[in-house]
Amino acid sequence: MTTDVLERSVTVDDEEERAFVTLMVANQLCGIPVLGVRDILGSHKITRIPLAPAEIAGSLNLRGRIVTAIDLRRRLRLPPASPDQPRMSVVAEQGGELYALLVDQVSEVMSLKAGSFERNPPTLPPTWAEFSSGIYRLDGALLVVLDVGKLLALSETA
Amino acid sequence: MDDLIADFLTETNESIADLDVALVKLERAPNDKETLSLIFRLMHTIKGTCGFLGLPRLERVAHAAENVLGKVRDGALAATPDTVTLVLSALDRIKLIVAGLAATGNEPAGDDGALVEALNATAAGQVPEEPQPVVEAEPLPEIEDLPTPEVPTSPPVMEAPAPTAAAPVAATPETPPQTEPVAAAQTIRVTVDVLEDLMTLVSELVLTRNQLLQLARSQQDNTGFTVPLQRLSHITSDLQEGVMKTRMQPIGNAWNKLPRLVRDLARETGKKIELVMLGADTELDRQVLELIKDPLTHMVRNSGDHGLETPAERRAAGKSETGRITLNAFHEGGHIIIEISDDGRGLPLDKIRAKALKNGLATEPELAAMGENQLQRFIFRAGFSTATVVTAVSGRGVGMDVVKTNIEKIGGTIDLKSLVGQGTTFTIKIPLTLAIVSALIVEAGTERFAIPQISVVELVRAKKEAGRSHNEAGSEPVIERINDTPVLRLRDRLLPLVNLNDLLALGNSENDDTGAHIVVAQVGANSLGIIVDRVFDTEEIVVKPVAPILRHVNMFSGNTILGDGSVIMILDPNGIARATGIGAGGDAKAISSSAAEALHTTELTAMLLFHAGGVQKLAVPLGLVARLEDIPRDKIEISCGSPVTQYRGKLMPLVAMSDSLDAEKPRQPVLVFNDGDRTMGLMVDEIVDVVEDRLHIELSGARAGMLGSAVINGVATDVIDTGYWLTQAWQDWFHRAPEADTSAPPRHVLIVEDSDFFRQLLTPILGAAGYRVTAASSAAEALRLREAGTLFDVIVSDIAMPDMDGLDFARAVRANGVWSKLPMIALSARADPADIEAGRDAGFTDYVAKFQRDALITSLEQCLAEPIAA
């Protein structure tokens, strides 16, 4: 669903703006289309799920709903965060189920112009390329657009 | 008022309302088949129900009306306005009677003769001049104030059909209000969805309430909340109870078809069956009720068809001719227990054994080591029907496995007890409701888990490793280990244990005191102890399914949110058992067979008895036979002068056991032997039986193809030499060069085996595999060989032998002498984990079940390939 929207945005005029929730994973600025985000959570108590794939950090209680938390660092095969570092999460929905993407830091929502969007450079490491649907050029930084659908497609990759 | 009458009134009032509308519709579109059949069906239902309830007056009217409608439906009568009017007036009469019934509980007295006559006349095709008499008959003594005057206006109907015909219809709504509420106010029909939604909401409410309570407990200062919170708590509990009640139905609802079923069954099978139903008013959730309906029906049918004997058989067994099936339902600790018992013949153990063997569910030695209950539980395996004849009623192969699966699906358990000659009792334990379950909260490795209370039998506190001084500590049991596998002696049984920490790879627990909590869980017929660090409370939880990306972790049946707001995984004892190999698929290997039983059965060998040329019965150990086949005569072809048949996509050579085989029979029974990718069929005259007996071959066979004779079931029986017959089919059956290099000198194997049969069987097999074989018939004989200084590469020894058994022999070998470092392979019918452990303790390198030729060869190769383990 998110890919659809993005691909369309490539073809429309450069001034069209799209809103992204920006977040940090291992010092990399990333963005998730704001329409796919259900909630932003601060540090939350997470119950470990034994025997689950390593990417799954556990499950948490979001107002009476059970949300499966996925550690984005593990998903992107990045080094684990230090245990005392507070984590935040972005909640997205897929197939009626809620998933929380555990990240280092969630910051503002940005509206980005389609003109500054580019497809993944071919040299992007495959772990990033797998989950990224493109790059936005910002002033002084690059924002990687994460494809939530692919991030959550754990059953196929795991 | 009678419940049935009340239900009938509700239903009939609905039908009448529908009929009113439909009849009017019919009048406008007389050819609308759909409406017509709807009307007919509604009227028919009313007639049928009141006939059943004993309401003669109502039935007569409805019957006459139905006749007319039937004619209209069949096209014999046109749906003219006057016909419709007549039916409508019949409907009015029905309403009147129903109203009277609702008011007094009895049919009001009155004469419907004229109306019925008019209806009958119409049905017979006469021009309806009689509508008037109908009107004359109208005055009803009981309910005079009912507005019936519209009906007299029916005569002019012929001239001006539509408006007048509509008149009675318009009038009808006035009829019911005075009387109908009596019936209608008592029940409302609500769709199940609404109730389901309510239940979900209440479940959430219960969870929220639990969270609030927990919160209030942790913060003492907010006393202002305590009272309203308590009130909220009570209301929530009441609400939960109330909503649950809306879903509760007496279990009798699931049983009401059974008397009829049993009656039909009795007639069909010529048996006399009495069905006793106890506790029919026990209530349970309708969702659960729906789910157990079919399994229950199936089981009752089974009891009647398989369980109970024919009157003649019962008389012979000294029982009363009438067999009895008892259904008993009752509440027990938050669960519903349903027992289905019969006083029939009990489960036929020998048939189960044979069937298990035939279906390859277990090997003969495994079966021999099983207790009765374990054998009986085979009937819960897929495709396991012991009915030899497929009757119309049962024996179709879909059986108890489906029942078991369905019951487990709703978190229930099923168990059975059967005594030969006395009957069988199935016990089903199911939760009252599926939505909210009670669960035990435990902790392992700093994580908490919920275990559904239904599978928890008891909690045991045990000591971890009490050094070597077990049993000294007195009452508290000690966890013991067999080669790192923890077990617990619990009331003279060994309880297999799993450590939740290890199982879920939780890492080491912080809790290192010497005590351990063991949750004893029931999984099918097996018990399983789950070692946890701590045990908390029980809590009501709402089971929620886990996210799809976690479905493959089958240790969990769901997850839930606890009172403190944290998410917790719900453990699935069935999944744990599967993961640890206990009772996989419902078969029970681990425990329960007492030592005495095992000893008793060890020496028994299942033998297949058959005839082949001549009156002499022949026998072959069942374990050697791969399958029994019945091949149609025309499927037997001749290839290169020998008979062959196509079998599983290959040609299988057939060898005739005797020249005098009856070649005219339409089907040829064949014993199939196989070895790797080769098969051969031995054609025999008739397969007689499978018996279990001690195999003691007494006469050495002088005839080719015979090992000798043995007394089986008290009759001298020739035991065939399978090796001989195999070579008849494949000249080189035993002479295929083993993959090992042939240049090396053959390894020398010592076989110690007291049974002549096995010695004779093993020697050619091992010889064919490239070993030099020396056989000894007893441990003493083998030890004499050691004294004589004979050298071997490996020893294969039986365990159960007279005088000195295999274990003692192994100890003697290990103790000293030139053989002390030799690899030793134990060969036994008993291959329980405990036996294997005993074997290893005594010094055996490996343990192979008898008859498993390939396993033995592999084991020999392994033992000789690797340096001998001390």
Short mmCIF file of C-alpha atoms in Angstrom, two decimals, chain B residues 135-380:
data_model
loop_
_atom_site.label_atom_id
_atom_site.label_comp_id
_atom_site.label_asym_id
_atom_site.label_seq_id
_atom_site.Cartn_x
_atom_site.Cartn_y
_atom_site.Cartn_z
CA VAL B 135 -68.94 -17.33 9.23
CA GLU B 136 -71.83 -18.92 11.06
CA ALA B 137 -69.49 -21.14 12.91
CA GLU B 138 -67.48 -18.19 13.94
CA PRO B 139 -68.76 -17.26 17.37
CA LEU B 140 -66.15 -18.39 19.76
CA PRO B 141 -67.25 -18.77 23.31
CA GLU B 142 -63.99 -17.89 25.01
CA ILE B 143 -62.81 -14.75 23.39
CA GLU B 144 -65.89 -12.91 22.26
CA ASP B 145 -64.31 -9.53 22.02
CA LEU B 146 -62.04 -10.47 19.18
CA PRO B 147 -62.79 -8.54 16.04
CA THR B 148 -64.00 -11.13 13.63
CA PRO B 149 -66.73 -9.21 11.78
CA GLU B 150 -64.48 -8.70 8.75
CA VAL B 151 -64.89 -12.26 7.79
CA PRO B 152 -68.60 -12.03 6.98
CA THR B 153 -67.71 -9.54 4.26
CA SER B 154 -66.10 -12.30 2.34
CA PRO B 155 -69.05 -13.24 0.13
CA PRO B 156 -68.77 -10.15 -2.06
CA VAL B 157 -65.17 -11.08 -2.61
CA MET B 158 -66.08 -12.69 -5.91
CA GLU B 159 -67.15 -9.37 -7.31
CA ALA B 160 -64.53 -7.06 -5.87
CA PRO B 161 -61.59 -9.16 -4.97
CA ALA B 162 -58.68 -6.99 -4.04
CA PRO B 163 -60.04 -4.48 -1.57
CA THR B 164 -62.08 -6.87 0.47
CA ALA B 165 -59.48 -9.52 0.53
CA ALA B 166 -57.20 -6.98 2.01
CA ALA B 167 -59.71 -6.17 4.66
CA PRO B 168 -59.21 -9.20 6.83
CA VAL B 169 -55.51 -8.71 6.54
CA ALA B 170 -55.79 -5.17 7.69
CA ALA B 171 -57.85 -6.37 10.56
CA THR B 172 -55.46 -8.98 11.72
CA PRO B 173 -53.00 -6.74 13.46
CA GLU B 174 -55.79 -5.81 15.82
CA THR B 175 -56.32 -9.38 16.79
CA PRO B 176 -53.07 -10.23 18.43
CA PRO B 177 -52.29 -7.29 20.72
CA GLN B 178 -54.62 -8.38 23.49
CA THR B 179 -53.29 -11.86 23.81
CA GLU B 180 -49.98 -12.10 22.08
CA PRO B 181 -47.85 -10.27 24.65
CA VAL B 182 -48.23 -13.19 27.00
CA ALA B 183 -46.01 -15.26 24.81
CA ALA B 184 -44.00 -12.58 23.10
CA ALA B 185 -42.79 -10.76 26.18
CA GLN B 186 -40.94 -13.76 27.46
CA THR B 187 -38.46 -14.23 24.69
CA ILE B 188 -36.75 -12.07 22.17
CA ARG B 189 -34.83 -13.49 19.34
CA VAL B 190 -31.39 -11.96 19.11
CA THR B 191 -28.83 -12.93 16.55
CA VAL B 192 -25.88 -14.81 17.88
CA ASP B 193 -23.56 -12.11 16.54
CA VAL B 194 -24.99 -9.59 18.95
CA LEU B 195 -24.36 -11.94 21.83
CA GLU B 196 -20.85 -12.67 20.60
CA ASP B 197 -20.08 -8.97 20.40
CA LEU B 198 -21.48 -8.46 23.87
CA MET B 199 -19.30 -11.24 25.15
CA THR B 200 -16.19 -9.72 23.60
CA LEU B 201 -16.98 -6.36 25.13
CA VAL B 202 -17.60 -7.87 28.51
CA SER B 203 -14.32 -9.75 28.28
CA GLU B 204 -12.52 -6.49 27.65
CA LEU B 205 -14.39 -4.90 30.50
CA VAL B 206 -13.30 -7.69 32.83
CA LEU B 207 -9.71 -7.13 31.82
CA THR B 208 -9.94 -3.41 32.40
CA ARG B 209 -11.59 -4.00 35.75
CA ASN B 210 -8.74 -6.33 36.70
CA GLN B 211 -6.22 -3.70 35.74
CA LEU B 212 -7.99 -1.08 37.83
CA LEU B 213 -8.11 -3.37 40.82
CA GLN B 214 -4.44 -4.10 40.52
CA LEU B 215 -3.71 -0.41 40.28
CA ALA B 216 -5.79 0.36 43.35
CA ARG B 217 -4.00 -2.34 45.31
CA SER B 218 -0.58 -0.93 44.53
CA GLN B 219 -1.54 2.61 45.54
CA GLN B 220 -2.91 2.73 49.05
CA ASP B 221 -3.50 6.45 49.33
CA ASN B 222 -6.37 6.85 46.87
CA THR B 223 -9.01 5.60 49.27
CA GLY B 224 -11.65 7.65 47.51
CA PHE B 225 -11.61 5.24 44.61
CA THR B 226 -11.95 2.09 46.61
CA VAL B 227 -15.68 2.07 47.11
CA PRO B 228 -16.78 2.98 43.58
CA LEU B 229 -14.17 0.62 42.25
CA GLN B 230 -15.59 -2.21 44.29
CA ARG B 231 -19.01 -1.39 43.02
CA LEU B 232 -17.72 -1.34 39.47
CA SER B 233 -16.08 -4.65 40.11
CA HIS B 234 -19.31 -6.23 41.32
CA ILE B 235 -21.33 -4.85 38.48
CA THR B 236 -18.77 -6.11 36.02
CA SER B 237 -18.91 -9.56 37.54
CA ASP B 238 -22.70 -9.55 37.43
CA LEU B 239 -22.65 -8.31 33.88
CA GLN B 240 -20.20 -11.00 32.89
CA GLU B 241 -22.37 -13.61 34.52
CA GLY B 242 -25.47 -12.21 32.84
CA VAL B 243 -23.96 -12.16 29.41
CA MET B 244 -22.59 -15.63 29.91
CA LYS B 245 -26.07 -16.74 30.86
CA THR B 246 -27.47 -15.50 27.57
CA ARG B 247 -25.13 -17.88 25.87
CA MET B 248 -25.78 -20.79 28.16
CA GLN B 249 -27.90 -23.64 26.96
CA PRO B 250 -28.70 -26.92 28.59
CA ILE B 251 -26.61 -29.70 27.20
CA GLY B 252 -29.86 -31.55 26.59
CA ASN B 253 -30.19 -29.43 23.47
CA ALA B 254 -27.23 -31.27 22.03
CA TRP B 255 -28.71 -34.56 23.09
CA ASN B 256 -32.25 -34.26 21.81
CA LYS B 257 -31.50 -36.07 18.58
CA LEU B 258 -29.86 -38.97 20.32
CA PRO B 259 -32.89 -41.00 21.46
CA ARG B 260 -34.07 -41.20 17.88
CA LEU B 261 -30.60 -42.04 16.67
CA VAL B 262 -30.23 -44.79 19.21
CA ARG B 263 -33.66 -46.18 18.36
CA ASP B 264 -32.81 -46.32 14.66
CA LEU B 265 -29.44 -47.79 15.46
CA ALA B 266 -31.02 -50.49 17.58
CA ARG B 267 -33.37 -51.45 14.76
CA GLU B 268 -30.63 -51.45 12.19
CA THR B 269 -28.22 -53.57 14.16
CA GLY B 270 -30.79 -55.79 15.81
CA LYS B 271 -29.60 -54.81 19.24
CA LYS B 272 -31.57 -53.75 22.25
CA ILE B 273 -30.29 -50.42 23.44
CA GLU B 274 -31.41 -48.27 26.29
CA LEU B 275 -30.23 -44.69 26.37
CA VAL B 276 -29.95 -43.08 29.77
CA MET B 277 -29.35 -39.36 29.89
CA LEU B 278 -28.35 -37.76 33.15
CA GLY B 279 -27.74 -34.10 33.82
CA ALA B 280 -29.38 -32.91 30.61
CA ASP B 281 -30.04 -29.55 32.21
CA THR B 282 -26.33 -28.90 32.79
CA GLU B 283 -25.70 -25.64 31.04
CA LEU B 284 -22.77 -24.67 28.92
CA ASP B 285 -21.80 -22.02 26.45
CA ARG B 286 -23.68 -22.41 23.21
CA GLN B 287 -20.49 -22.04 21.20
CA VAL B 288 -19.05 -24.99 23.07
CA LEU B 289 -22.34 -26.80 22.73
CA GLU B 290 -22.33 -26.46 18.96
CA LEU B 291 -18.80 -27.75 18.80
CA ILE B 292 -19.40 -30.87 20.86
CA LYS B 293 -22.69 -31.82 19.25
CA ASP B 294 -21.15 -33.78 16.42
CA PRO B 295 -18.46 -35.49 18.46
CA LEU B 296 -21.10 -36.57 20.99
CA THR B 297 -23.39 -37.95 18.32
CA HIS B 298 -20.51 -39.80 16.82
CA MET B 299 -19.49 -41.30 20.12
CA VAL B 300 -22.96 -42.45 21.04
CA ARG B 301 -23.26 -44.04 17.64
CA ASN B 302 -19.93 -45.76 18.18
CA SER B 303 -20.97 -47.03 21.58
CA GLY B 304 -24.12 -48.52 20.13
CA ASP B 305 -22.56 -49.93 17.04
CA HIS B 306 -19.18 -51.17 18.27
CA GLY B 307 -19.45 -51.15 22.01
CA LEU B 308 -22.66 -53.01 22.64
CA GLU B 309 -23.11 -56.64 21.75
CA THR B 310 -26.08 -58.32 20.14
CA PRO B 311 -28.71 -59.68 22.52
CA ALA B 312 -27.47 -63.20 21.91
CA GLU B 313 -23.92 -62.28 22.73
CA ARG B 314 -25.04 -60.46 25.83
CA ARG B 315 -27.07 -63.40 26.99
CA ALA B 316 -24.08 -65.66 26.47
CA ALA B 317 -21.95 -63.29 28.52
CA GLY B 318 -24.50 -63.39 31.33
CA LYS B 319 -25.67 -59.81 30.88
CA SER B 320 -29.15 -58.52 30.36
CA GLU B 321 -30.17 -58.46 26.72
CA THR B 322 -30.61 -54.74 26.68
CA GLY B 323 -27.40 -52.83 26.38
CA ARG B 324 -27.21 -49.50 28.05
CA ILE B 325 -25.59 -46.29 26.91
CA THR B 326 -25.33 -43.69 29.61
CA LEU B 327 -24.72 -40.04 29.01
CA ASN B 328 -23.84 -38.09 32.09
CA ALA B 329 -23.06 -34.41 32.26
CA PHE B 330 -22.08 -32.44 35.33
CA HIS B 331 -20.07 -29.47 36.45
CA GLU B 332 -16.74 -29.94 38.11
CA GLY B 333 -14.47 -27.09 39.04
CA GLY B 334 -15.26 -24.69 36.22
CA HIS B 335 -15.43 -27.45 33.70
CA ILE B 336 -18.12 -29.61 32.28
CA ILE B 337 -17.56 -33.29 32.41
CA ILE B 338 -19.45 -35.44 29.97
CA GLU B 339 -19.26 -39.17 30.29
CA ILE B 340 -20.42 -41.52 27.59
CA SER B 341 -20.38 -45.05 28.81
CA ASP B 342 -21.70 -48.36 27.60
CA ASP B 343 -21.85 -51.71 29.27
CA GLY B 344 -20.72 -53.53 26.19
CA ARG B 345 -17.78 -55.65 25.28
CA GLY B 346 -15.02 -53.13 25.88
CA LEU B 347 -12.28 -52.29 23.45
CA PRO B 348 -10.74 -55.31 21.75
CA LEU B 349 -7.07 -54.98 22.62
CA ASP B 350 -5.91 -57.67 20.23
CA LYS B 351 -7.64 -55.99 17.31
CA ILE B 352 -6.16 -52.65 18.25
CA ARG B 353 -2.74 -54.18 18.44
CA ALA B 354 -3.06 -55.83 15.08
CA LYS B 355 -4.43 -52.70 13.52
CA ALA B 356 -1.71 -50.50 14.97
CA LEU B 357 0.84 -52.86 13.59
CA LYS B 358 -0.83 -53.04 10.20
CA ASN B 359 -1.04 -49.29 9.94
CA GLY B 360 2.57 -48.95 10.98
CA LEU B 361 1.71 -46.87 14.01
CA ALA B 362 3.92 -48.92 16.24
CA THR B 363 6.22 -51.86 16.00
CA GLU B 364 5.53 -55.17 17.58
CA PRO B 365 8.04 -54.67 20.42
CA GLU B 366 6.65 -51.22 21.10
CA LEU B 367 3.18 -52.64 21.30
CA ALA B 368 4.32 -55.40 23.57
CA ALA B 369 5.69 -52.86 26.00
CA MET B 370 2.52 -50.80 26.09
CA GLY B 371 -0.01 -50.81 28.84
CA GLU B 372 -3.70 -51.38 28.21
CA ASN B 373 -4.59 -47.74 28.40
CA GLN B 374 -1.89 -46.82 25.95
CA LEU B 375 -3.17 -49.40 23.51
CA GLN B 376 -6.72 -48.21 23.94
CA ARG B 377 -5.71 -44.70 23.12
CA PHE B 378 -4.74 -45.85 19.67
CA ILE B 379 -8.36 -45.44 18.71
CA PHE B 380 -7.76 -41.71 18.81
#
